[in-house]
Amino acid sequence: DVVMTQSPLSLPVTLGQPASISCRSSQSLVYSDGNTYLNWFQQRPGQSPRRLIYKVSNRDSGVPDRFSGSGSGTDFTLKISRVEAEDVGVYYCMQHTHWPFTFGPGTKVDMK
Amino acid sequence: EVQLVESGGGLVQPGGSLRLSCAVSGFTLGSYWMSWVRQAPGKGLEWVANIKEGGSEKYYVDSVKGRFTISRDNAKNSLYLQMNTLRVEDTAVYYCARGGGRDVYTSDYWGQGTLVTVSS
């Protein structure tokens, strides 16, 4: 199985400041069709996961443009340009290139 | 509006069975892969099973193979997860999610989840 790792696992943030989460996969996530199937999710306390980013860098509808995704191959990053209070929660990366699909362990983002 | 509503969770003894359902609306179920994802209390997310649009392909995480069966009834706009020989470690909130293939729809919509507790 593809192992997804994230760092840091805990990220204290300051309102208005940038934040960055790294996600690494144990093997390349480039599929034979040329696409890289790497998603990012936000899970606020007590809520279901919400997809933020699909295929590495495509923002979902309604997701604020302060969220951005980048990366390739085995190294990926989720960035928040200016953290807002509503961004508190746990962030997961997930690959759906290889069966079984796998998630990272999650990065808990909270206010300093 | 896309909606996914899970039901069927509850308390069951180890070795018991449970059938989860996911009722969908706002999109044509038969046009999408569908998935079940679970989250143990205080833990991260784990992909459990996927099923292709017509049901011809199904995939499972190793820990549930031979015990869980994913199925669907597109005419009834419903997805199912039959869980047999349940173990304590299957205790989790189970989410259904739209998508589950290599496409742009995978996990774009989630239900609110249903809690399964396996305990004696």
CSV table of C-alpha atoms in Angstrom, one decimal:
chain,number,residue,atom,x,y,z
A,1,ASP,CA,0.0,0.0,0.0
A,2,VAL,CA,1.1,3.6,-0.6
A,3,VAL,CA,2.0,5.2,2.7
A,4,MET,CA,1.2,8.9,3.0
A,5,THR,CA,3.1,11.0,5.6
A,6,GLN,CA,2.4,14.5,6.6
A,7,SER,CA,4.4,17.1,8.5
A,8,PRO,CA,4.0,18.7,10.8
A,9,LEU,CA,1.3,16.7,12.6
A,10,SER,CA,0.5,19.7,14.8
A,11,LEU,CA,0.6,23.3,13.5
A,12,PRO,CA,-0.1,26.2,15.8
A,13,VAL,CA,-0.9,29.2,13.6
A,14,THR,CA,-1.4,32.9,14.0
A,15,LEU,CA,-4.3,34.8,12.5
A,16,GLY,CA,-3.3,36.5,9.3
A,17,GLN,CA,-0.1,34.6,8.9
A,18,PRO,CA,0.7,31.9,6.3
A,19,ALA,CA,0.7,28.2,7.0
A,20,SER,CA,2.1,25.2,5.1
A,21,ILE,CA,1.5,21.4,5.4
A,22,SER,CA,3.7,18.9,3.6
A,23,CYS,CA,2.5,15.5,2.3
A,24,ARG,CA,4.8,12.8,1.0
A,25,SER,CA,3.9,9.5,-0.6
A,26,SER,CA,6.0,6.3,-0.6
A,27,GLN,CA,5.7,6.0,-4.3
A,28,SER,CA,4.9,8.3,-7.2
A,29,LEU,CA,1.3,9.3,-7.5
A,30,VAL,CA,1.5,9.9,-11.3
A,31,TYR,CA,-1.0,7.6,-13.0
A,32,SER,CA,-0.6,6.1,-16.4
A,33,ASP,CA,-3.0,8.7,-17.8
A,34,GLY,CA,-0.6,11.4,-16.8
A,35,ASN,CA,-2.7,12.7,-13.9
A,36,THR,CA,-1.7,12.8,-10.3
A,37,TYR,CA,-4.6,11.9,-8.0
A,38,LEU,CA,-3.8,13.8,-4.8
A,39,ASN,CA,-6.5,15.5,-2.8
A,40,TRP,CA,-6.6,17.7,0.3
A,41,PHE,CA,-9.4,17.7,2.9
A,42,GLN,CA,-10.3,19.9,5.8
A,43,GLN,CA,-12.2,18.4,8.8
A,44,ARG,CA,-13.5,20.9,11.3
A,45,PRO,CA,-14.3,19.7,14.7
A,46,GLY,CA,-17.5,17.6,14.7
A,47,GLN,CA,-17.9,17.8,10.9
A,48,SER,CA,-17.5,15.5,8.0
A,49,PRO,CA,-14.4,16.0,5.8
A,50,ARG,CA,-14.6,18.6,3.1
A,51,ARG,CA,-12.5,18.4,0.0
A,52,LEU,CA,-10.5,21.5,-0.7
A,53,ILE,CA,-8.1,20.5,-3.5
A,54,TYR,CA,-8.2,17.8,-6.1
A,55,LYS,CA,-5.5,16.6,-8.5
A,56,VAL,CA,-2.8,18.4,-6.6
A,57,SER,CA,-3.7,22.0,-7.3
A,58,ASN,CA,-7.3,22.4,-8.3
A,59,ARG,CA,-9.4,24.3,-5.8
A,60,ASP,CA,-13.0,23.1,-5.2
A,61,SER,CA,-15.9,25.4,-5.7
A,62,GLY,CA,-16.5,27.6,-2.7
A,63,VAL,CA,-13.0,27.1,-1.3
A,64,PRO,CA,-11.4,30.4,-0.5
A,65,ASP,CA,-8.5,31.3,-2.7
A,66,ARG,CA,-6.1,31.6,0.3
A,67,PHE,CA,-5.9,27.8,0.0
A,68,SER,CA,-3.5,26.5,-2.6
A,69,GLY,CA,-2.0,23.1,-3.5
A,70,SER,CA,1.2,22.3,-5.3
A,71,GLY,CA,3.7,19.5,-5.8
A,72,SER,CA,4.5,16.6,-8.0
A,73,GLY,CA,5.5,12.9,-7.9
A,74,THR,CA,5.8,12.1,-4.3
A,75,ASP,CA,6.0,15.6,-2.6
A,76,PHE,CA,3.0,17.8,-2.1
A,77,THR,CA,2.1,21.0,-0.2
A,78,LEU,CA,-1.0,22.7,1.0
A,79,LYS,CA,-0.6,26.4,1.8
A,80,ILE,CA,-2.9,28.8,3.5
A,81,SER,CA,-1.8,32.3,2.5
A,82,ARG,CA,-3.4,34.1,5.5
A,83,VAL,CA,-4.9,31.9,8.2
A,84,GLU,CA,-8.4,32.8,9.4
A,85,ALA,CA,-10.2,31.5,12.6
A,86,GLU,CA,-12.4,29.2,10.5
A,87,ASP,CA,-9.4,27.3,9.3
A,88,VAL,CA,-8.9,25.5,12.6
A,89,GLY,CA,-9.3,21.8,12.1
A,90,VAL,CA,-7.5,18.7,10.8
A,91,TYR,CA,-6.1,18.6,7.3
A,92,TYR,CA,-5.6,15.3,5.4
A,93,CYS,CA,-4.0,14.5,2.1
A,94,MET,CA,-5.2,11.5,0.2
A,95,GLN,CA,-4.0,9.6,-2.8
A,96,HIS,CA,-6.4,7.8,-5.2
A,97,THR,CA,-3.8,6.8,-7.8
A,98,HIS,CA,-3.1,3.4,-6.3
A,99,TRP,CA,-5.5,0.8,-4.8
A,100,PRO,CA,-6.2,0.9,-1.9
A,101,PHE,CA,-6.6,4.6,-1.6
A,102,THR,CA,-4.8,6.0,1.4
A,103,PHE,CA,-4.9,9.0,3.6
A,104,GLY,CA,-2.2,10.8,5.5
A,105,PRO,CA,-2.3,10.8,9.3
A,106,GLY,CA,-3.7,14.4,9.4
A,107,THR,CA,-2.3,17.7,10.5
A,108,LYS,CA,-4.1,19.5,13.3
A,109,VAL,CA,-4.2,23.2,12.8
A,110,ASP,CA,-5.1,25.4,15.8
A,111,MET,CA,-4.5,28.9,17.0
A,112,LYS,CA,-1.5,29.8,19.0
B,1,GLU,CA,-28.2,20.0,-4.2
B,2,VAL,CA,-26.1,17.0,-3.7
B,3,GLN,CA,-26.9,15.1,-0.5
B,4,LEU,CA,-25.7,11.8,1.0
B,5,VAL,CA,-27.4,10.4,4.1
B,6,GLU,CA,-26.1,7.4,5.9
B,7,SER,CA,-28.1,5.2,8.2
B,8,GLY,CA,-27.9,1.8,9.9
B,9,GLY,CA,-25.2,2.3,12.5
B,10,GLY,CA,-25.6,1.2,16.0
B,11,LEU,CA,-24.2,-1.0,18.8
B,12,VAL,CA,-23.4,-4.6,17.9
B,13,GLN,CA,-21.5,-7.3,19.6
B,14,PRO,CA,-18.2,-8.7,18.3
B,15,GLY,CA,-18.9,-11.3,15.6
B,16,GLY,CA,-22.2,-9.6,14.7
B,17,SER,CA,-23.5,-8.0,11.5
B,18,LEU,CA,-24.8,-4.7,10.4
B,19,ARG,CA,-25.9,-3.2,7.1
B,20,LEU,CA,-25.2,0.4,6.4
B,21,SER,CA,-27.2,2.4,3.8
B,22,CYS,CA,-26.4,5.7,2.1
B,23,ALA,CA,-29.3,7.5,0.3
B,24,VAL,CA,-28.2,9.9,-2.3
B,25,SER,CA,-30.0,12.8,-4.0
B,26,GLY,CA,-29.1,15.7,-6.3
B,27,PHE,CA,-27.1,13.6,-8.8
B,28,THR,CA,-27.5,10.4,-10.8
B,29,LEU,CA,-26.0,7.7,-8.7
B,30,GLY,CA,-25.4,5.4,-11.7
B,31,SER,CA,-22.9,7.8,-13.2
B,32,TYR,CA,-20.4,7.7,-10.3
B,33,TRP,CA,-18.1,5.4,-8.4
B,34,MET,CA,-19.0,5.4,-4.7
B,35,SER,CA,-17.0,4.8,-1.6
B,36,TRP,CA,-17.2,4.1,2.1
B,37,VAL,CA,-14.6,5.7,4.4
B,38,ARG,CA,-14.4,5.3,8.2
B,39,GLN,CA,-12.9,7.2,11.1
B,40,ALA,CA,-12.3,5.5,14.4
B,41,PRO,CA,-12.9,7.7,17.5
B,42,GLY,CA,-10.2,10.4,17.7
B,43,LYS,CA,-8.4,8.9,14.8
B,44,GLY,CA,-7.7,9.6,11.1
B,45,LEU,CA,-9.6,8.6,8.0
B,46,GLU,CA,-9.4,5.2,6.4
B,47,TRP,CA,-10.7,4.2,3.0
B,48,VAL,CA,-12.8,1.0,3.3
B,49,ALA,CA,-14.3,0.1,0.0
B,50,ASN,CA,-15.2,1.4,-3.5
B,51,ILE,CA,-17.6,0.3,-6.2
B,52,LYS,CA,-17.8,1.2,-9.8
B,53,GLU,CA,-20.8,2.8,-11.4
B,54,GLY,CA,-22.5,-0.4,-12.5
B,55,GLY,CA,-21.1,-2.5,-9.6
B,56,SER,CA,-18.8,-4.6,-11.8
B,57,GLU,CA,-15.7,-3.6,-9.9
B,58,LYS,CA,-15.2,-3.4,-6.1
B,59,TYR,CA,-12.2,-2.8,-4.0
B,60,TYR,CA,-11.6,-3.3,-0.3
B,61,VAL,CA,-8.9,-2.4,2.3
B,62,ASP,CA,-7.2,-5.6,3.4
B,63,SER,CA,-8.6,-5.4,7.0
B,64,VAL,CA,-12.2,-5.8,5.8
B,65,LYS,CA,-11.8,-8.2,2.9
B,66,GLY,CA,-14.0,-11.3,3.2
B,67,ARG,CA,-16.1,-9.6,5.9
B,68,PHE,CA,-17.5,-6.5,4.3
B,69,THR,CA,-19.4,-6.2,1.0
B,70,ILE,CA,-20.1,-3.0,-0.8
B,71,SER,CA,-23.1,-2.9,-3.1
B,72,ARG,CA,-25.4,-0.4,-4.8
B,73,ASP,CA,-28.9,-0.1,-6.2
B,74,ASN,CA,-28.8,2.7,-8.7
B,75,ALA,CA,-32.6,2.6,-9.2
B,76,LYS,CA,-33.1,3.2,-5.5
B,77,ASN,CA,-30.4,5.8,-5.3
B,78,SER,CA,-28.7,3.9,-2.6
B,79,LEU,CA,-25.3,2.5,-1.6
B,80,TYR,CA,-24.8,-0.2,1.0
B,81,LEU,CA,-22.1,-1.7,3.2
B,82,GLN,CA,-22.8,-5.2,4.6
B,83,MET,CA,-20.5,-5.7,7.5
B,84,ASN,CA,-20.2,-9.3,8.9
B,85,THR,CA,-18.0,-10.8,11.6
B,86,LEU,CA,-17.5,-7.4,13.2
B,87,ARG,CA,-14.5,-6.7,15.4
B,88,VAL,CA,-13.9,-4.2,18.1
B,89,GLU,CA,-11.5,-2.4,15.8
B,90,ASP,CA,-14.3,-1.8,13.3
B,91,THR,CA,-15.8,0.8,15.7
B,92,ALA,CA,-15.9,4.0,13.8
B,93,VAL,CA,-18.0,6.6,12.1
B,94,TYR,CA,-18.7,5.4,8.6
B,95,TYR,CA,-19.0,7.9,5.8
B,96,CYS,CA,-20.2,7.4,2.3
B,97,ALA,CA,-18.6,9.6,-0.3
B,98,ARG,CA,-19.2,10.3,-3.9
B,99,GLY,CA,-16.6,9.0,-6.3
B,100,GLY,CA,-13.9,6.4,-5.8
B,101,GLY,CA,-12.2,6.1,-9.1
B,102,ARG,CA,-9.4,8.0,-10.7
B,103,ASP,CA,-11.4,11.0,-11.6
B,104,VAL,CA,-12.1,14.6,-10.4
B,105,TYR,CA,-15.2,13.6,-8.4
B,106,THR,CA,-13.5,11.3,-5.9
B,107,SER,CA,-14.6,12.4,-2.4
B,108,ASP,CA,-16.1,15.7,-3.5
B,109,TYR,CA,-19.2,15.1,-1.4
B,110,TRP,CA,-19.6,13.3,1.9
B,111,GLY,CA,-22.4,12.3,4.1
B,112,GLN,CA,-22.7,13.2,7.8
B,113,GLY,CA,-21.6,9.7,8.9
B,114,THR,CA,-23.2,6.9,10.9
B,115,LEU,CA,-21.5,5.5,14.1
B,116,VAL,CA,-20.9,1.8,14.4
B,117,THR,CA,-19.9,0.6,17.8
B,118,VAL,CA,-18.7,-3.0,18.2
B,119,SER,CA,-18.6,-3.9,21.9
B,120,SER,CA,-19.7,-6.6,24.2
